[in-house]
């Protein structure tokens, strides 16, 4: 079993005590599972905890492909480091697998949302609602999932978006307050 040798006292451990890779993998799995559980059941008690829970759930739930990649790469890394030699490491692998399955389920449910929205629009606006959308606007409607923005966490500029920067809107205590405006180049 591979172990990390702690050379100095940290976190209550005596110098010389070893920490197994299986234990570290299990901690990774618990954090991953807690984040996934939070996607389904966010905490609501107290404003600070509710905010932290919302923020963590929002990121983990919106960036599912990235979260799955983190879980997969983490599992591979810990496995190569010998974490599966211990029972705790094998348990961690099961926990990560369940967490990944729950995340994938969440993502697949979200993909079904488009059909539900379309059904609601047809019920509320009529089956011909798309025919009544003006042609210039209809050409900008997108069908399906746009994978590019999902896979790029920090999106680059889009050619159809115009950015006007540093527009002064007020001055308070000698400080110019400015904003940036993003809008479609066609200025609808």
Coordinates of C-alpha atoms in Angstrom, one line a residue:
X1 CA 0.0 0.0 0.0
X2 CA 1.4 3.4 -1.0
X3 CA 1.6 5.9 1.7
X4 CA 2.5 9.6 2.0
X5 CA 5.0 10.1 4.8
X6 CA 4.3 13.2 6.9
X7 CA 7.6 14.7 8.0
X8 CA 6.2 17.2 10.4
X9 CA 3.3 17.4 12.8
X10 CA 0.2 18.7 11.0
X11 CA -3.5 18.5 11.9
X12 CA -3.0 16.5 15.1
X13 CA -0.8 13.9 13.5
X14 CA 2.6 13.1 15.1
X15 CA 5.7 13.4 12.9
X16 CA 6.4 10.2 11.1
X17 CA 2.7 9.1 10.8
X18 CA 1.7 7.9 7.4
X19 CA -1.5 8.7 5.5
X20 CA -2.7 6.2 2.9
X21 CA -3.7 7.0 -0.6
X22 CA -6.9 5.1 0.0
X23 CA -7.8 7.5 2.8
X24 CA -7.0 10.6 0.6
X25 CA -9.1 9.0 -2.2
X26 CA -11.9 8.5 0.3
X27 CA -11.8 12.2 1.3
X28 CA -11.9 13.1 -2.4
X29 CA -14.9 10.8 -2.9
X30 CA -16.7 12.3 0.1
X31 CA -16.3 15.8 -1.1
X32 CA -17.5 14.8 -4.6
X33 CA -20.5 12.9 -3.2
X34 CA -21.4 15.9 -0.9
X35 CA -21.3 18.3 -3.8
X36 CA -23.5 15.9 -5.9
X37 CA -25.9 15.5 -3.0
X38 CA -26.1 19.2 -2.6
X39 CA -27.2 19.5 -6.3
X40 CA -30.3 17.5 -5.4
X41 CA -30.8 18.7 -1.8
X42 CA -29.3 22.1 -1.2
X43 CA -29.2 23.4 2.4
X44 CA -31.7 26.0 3.4
X45 CA -30.9 26.7 7.0
X46 CA -29.4 30.1 7.6
X47 CA -28.6 32.7 5.0
X48 CA -24.8 32.0 4.9
X49 CA -25.2 28.3 4.7
X50 CA -28.0 28.7 2.1
X51 CA -25.8 31.0 0.0
X52 CA -22.8 28.6 0.2
X53 CA -25.0 25.6 -0.6
X54 CA -26.6 27.5 -3.5
X55 CA -23.3 28.6 -5.0
X56 CA -21.7 25.1 -4.7
X57 CA -24.8 23.4 -6.1
X58 CA -25.0 25.9 -8.9
X59 CA -21.4 25.4 -10.0
X60 CA -21.4 21.6 -9.6
X61 CA -24.8 21.2 -11.2
X62 CA -24.2 23.5 -14.2
X63 CA -20.7 22.2 -14.9
X64 CA -21.6 18.5 -14.9
X65 CA -19.3 17.6 -17.8
X66 CA -16.4 19.3 -15.9
X67 CA -17.4 17.7 -12.6
X68 CA -17.5 14.2 -14.3
X69 CA -14.1 14.9 -15.7
X70 CA -12.8 15.8 -12.3
X71 CA -14.2 12.7 -10.8
X72 CA -12.8 10.5 -13.6
X73 CA -9.4 12.0 -13.6
X74 CA -9.2 12.0 -9.8
X75 CA -10.2 8.3 -9.7
X76 CA -7.6 7.4 -12.3
X77 CA -4.9 9.4 -10.5
X78 CA -5.7 7.9 -7.1
X79 CA -5.9 4.4 -8.6
X80 CA -2.5 4.8 -10.3
X81 CA -1.1 6.0 -6.9
X82 CA -2.2 2.8 -5.3
X83 CA -5.4 3.9 -3.6
X84 CA -7.3 0.7 -4.6
X85 CA -4.9 -1.5 -2.6
X86 CA -6.9 -0.6 0.5
X87 CA -10.5 -1.3 1.4
X88 CA -11.1 2.4 2.0
X89 CA -9.8 3.1 -1.5
X90 CA -12.1 0.6 -3.1
X91 CA -15.0 2.0 -1.1
X92 CA -14.0 5.5 -2.4
X93 CA -14.2 4.2 -6.0
X94 CA -17.8 3.0 -5.3
X95 CA -18.7 6.4 -3.8
X96 CA -17.3 8.2 -6.8
X97 CA -19.1 5.9 -9.2
X98 CA -22.4 6.5 -7.4
X99 CA -21.8 10.3 -7.4
X100 CA -20.9 10.2 -11.1
X101 CA -24.1 8.2 -11.9
X102 CA -26.2 10.8 -9.9
X103 CA -24.5 13.7 -11.7
X104 CA -25.1 12.0 -15.1
X105 CA -28.8 11.5 -14.2
X106 CA -29.1 15.2 -13.2
X107 CA -27.6 16.2 -16.5
X108 CA -29.9 13.9 -18.6
X109 CA -32.9 15.2 -16.7
X110 CA -31.8 18.7 -17.6
X111 CA -31.6 17.8 -21.3
X112 CA -35.3 16.8 -21.2
X113 CA -36.2 20.3 -20.1
X114 CA -36.3 21.5 -23.7
X115 CA -39.1 19.2 -24.6
X116 CA -41.1 20.3 -21.5
X117 CA -40.6 23.9 -22.3
X118 CA -41.7 23.3 -26.0
X119 CA -44.8 21.5 -24.8
X120 CA -45.7 24.4 -22.4
X121 CA -45.2 27.0 -25.1
X122 CA -47.4 25.1 -27.5
X123 CA -50.1 24.7 -24.8
X124 CA -49.9 28.4 -23.9
X125 CA -49.3 30.0 -27.2
X126 CA -50.7 27.5 -29.7
X127 CA -49.0 25.0 -32.0
X128 CA -48.2 27.7 -34.6
X129 CA -46.3 30.0 -32.1
X130 CA -43.0 29.6 -34.0
X131 CA -44.6 30.8 -37.3
X132 CA -45.5 34.1 -35.6
X133 CA -41.9 34.9 -34.6
X134 CA -40.5 37.6 -36.9
X135 CA -38.0 36.2 -39.4
X136 CA -35.0 38.2 -38.2
X137 CA -35.5 37.0 -34.7
X138 CA -36.4 33.4 -35.7
X139 CA -33.0 33.0 -37.4
X140 CA -31.2 33.7 -34.1
X141 CA -33.1 30.9 -32.2
X142 CA -30.9 28.0 -31.5
X143 CA -32.0 24.3 -31.4
X144 CA -30.3 21.8 -29.1
X145 CA -27.3 22.0 -26.9
X146 CA -24.5 24.4 -27.8
X147 CA -21.5 22.4 -26.7
X148 CA -18.8 25.0 -27.3
X149 CA -19.9 27.4 -24.5
X150 CA -20.4 24.4 -22.1
X151 CA -16.9 23.1 -22.7
X152 CA -15.2 26.5 -22.4
X153 CA -15.5 27.6 -18.8
X154 CA -14.2 31.1 -19.7
X155 CA -15.8 31.9 -23.1
X156 CA -14.0 34.0 -25.6
X157 CA -15.7 37.0 -27.2
X158 CA -18.5 36.2 -29.6
X159 CA -18.6 38.0 -33.0
X160 CA -22.3 38.9 -32.8
X161 CA -21.8 40.6 -29.4
X162 CA -20.7 44.3 -29.1
X163 CA -19.1 45.5 -26.0
X164 CA -19.0 49.2 -25.0
X165 CA -16.7 49.8 -22.0
X166 CA -16.2 52.4 -19.3
X167 CA -19.5 54.2 -19.7
X168 CA -19.6 56.7 -16.8
X169 CA -23.1 56.8 -15.2
X170 CA -22.4 58.6 -11.9
X171 CA -19.7 60.2 -9.8
X172 CA -19.7 59.5 -6.0
X173 CA -17.2 61.0 -3.6
X174 CA -14.8 61.8 -6.4
X175 CA -15.0 58.4 -8.0
X176 CA -16.3 57.8 -11.5
X177 CA -18.7 54.9 -11.5
X178 CA -18.5 53.1 -14.9
X179 CA -20.2 50.1 -16.5
X180 CA -19.8 47.9 -19.6
X181 CA -22.7 47.2 -21.9
X182 CA -22.9 44.0 -23.9
X183 CA -25.5 43.9 -26.7
X184 CA -26.2 42.2 -30.0
X185 CA -24.5 44.0 -32.9
X186 CA -27.9 44.5 -34.7
X187 CA -29.1 46.6 -31.7
X188 CA -32.6 45.1 -31.5

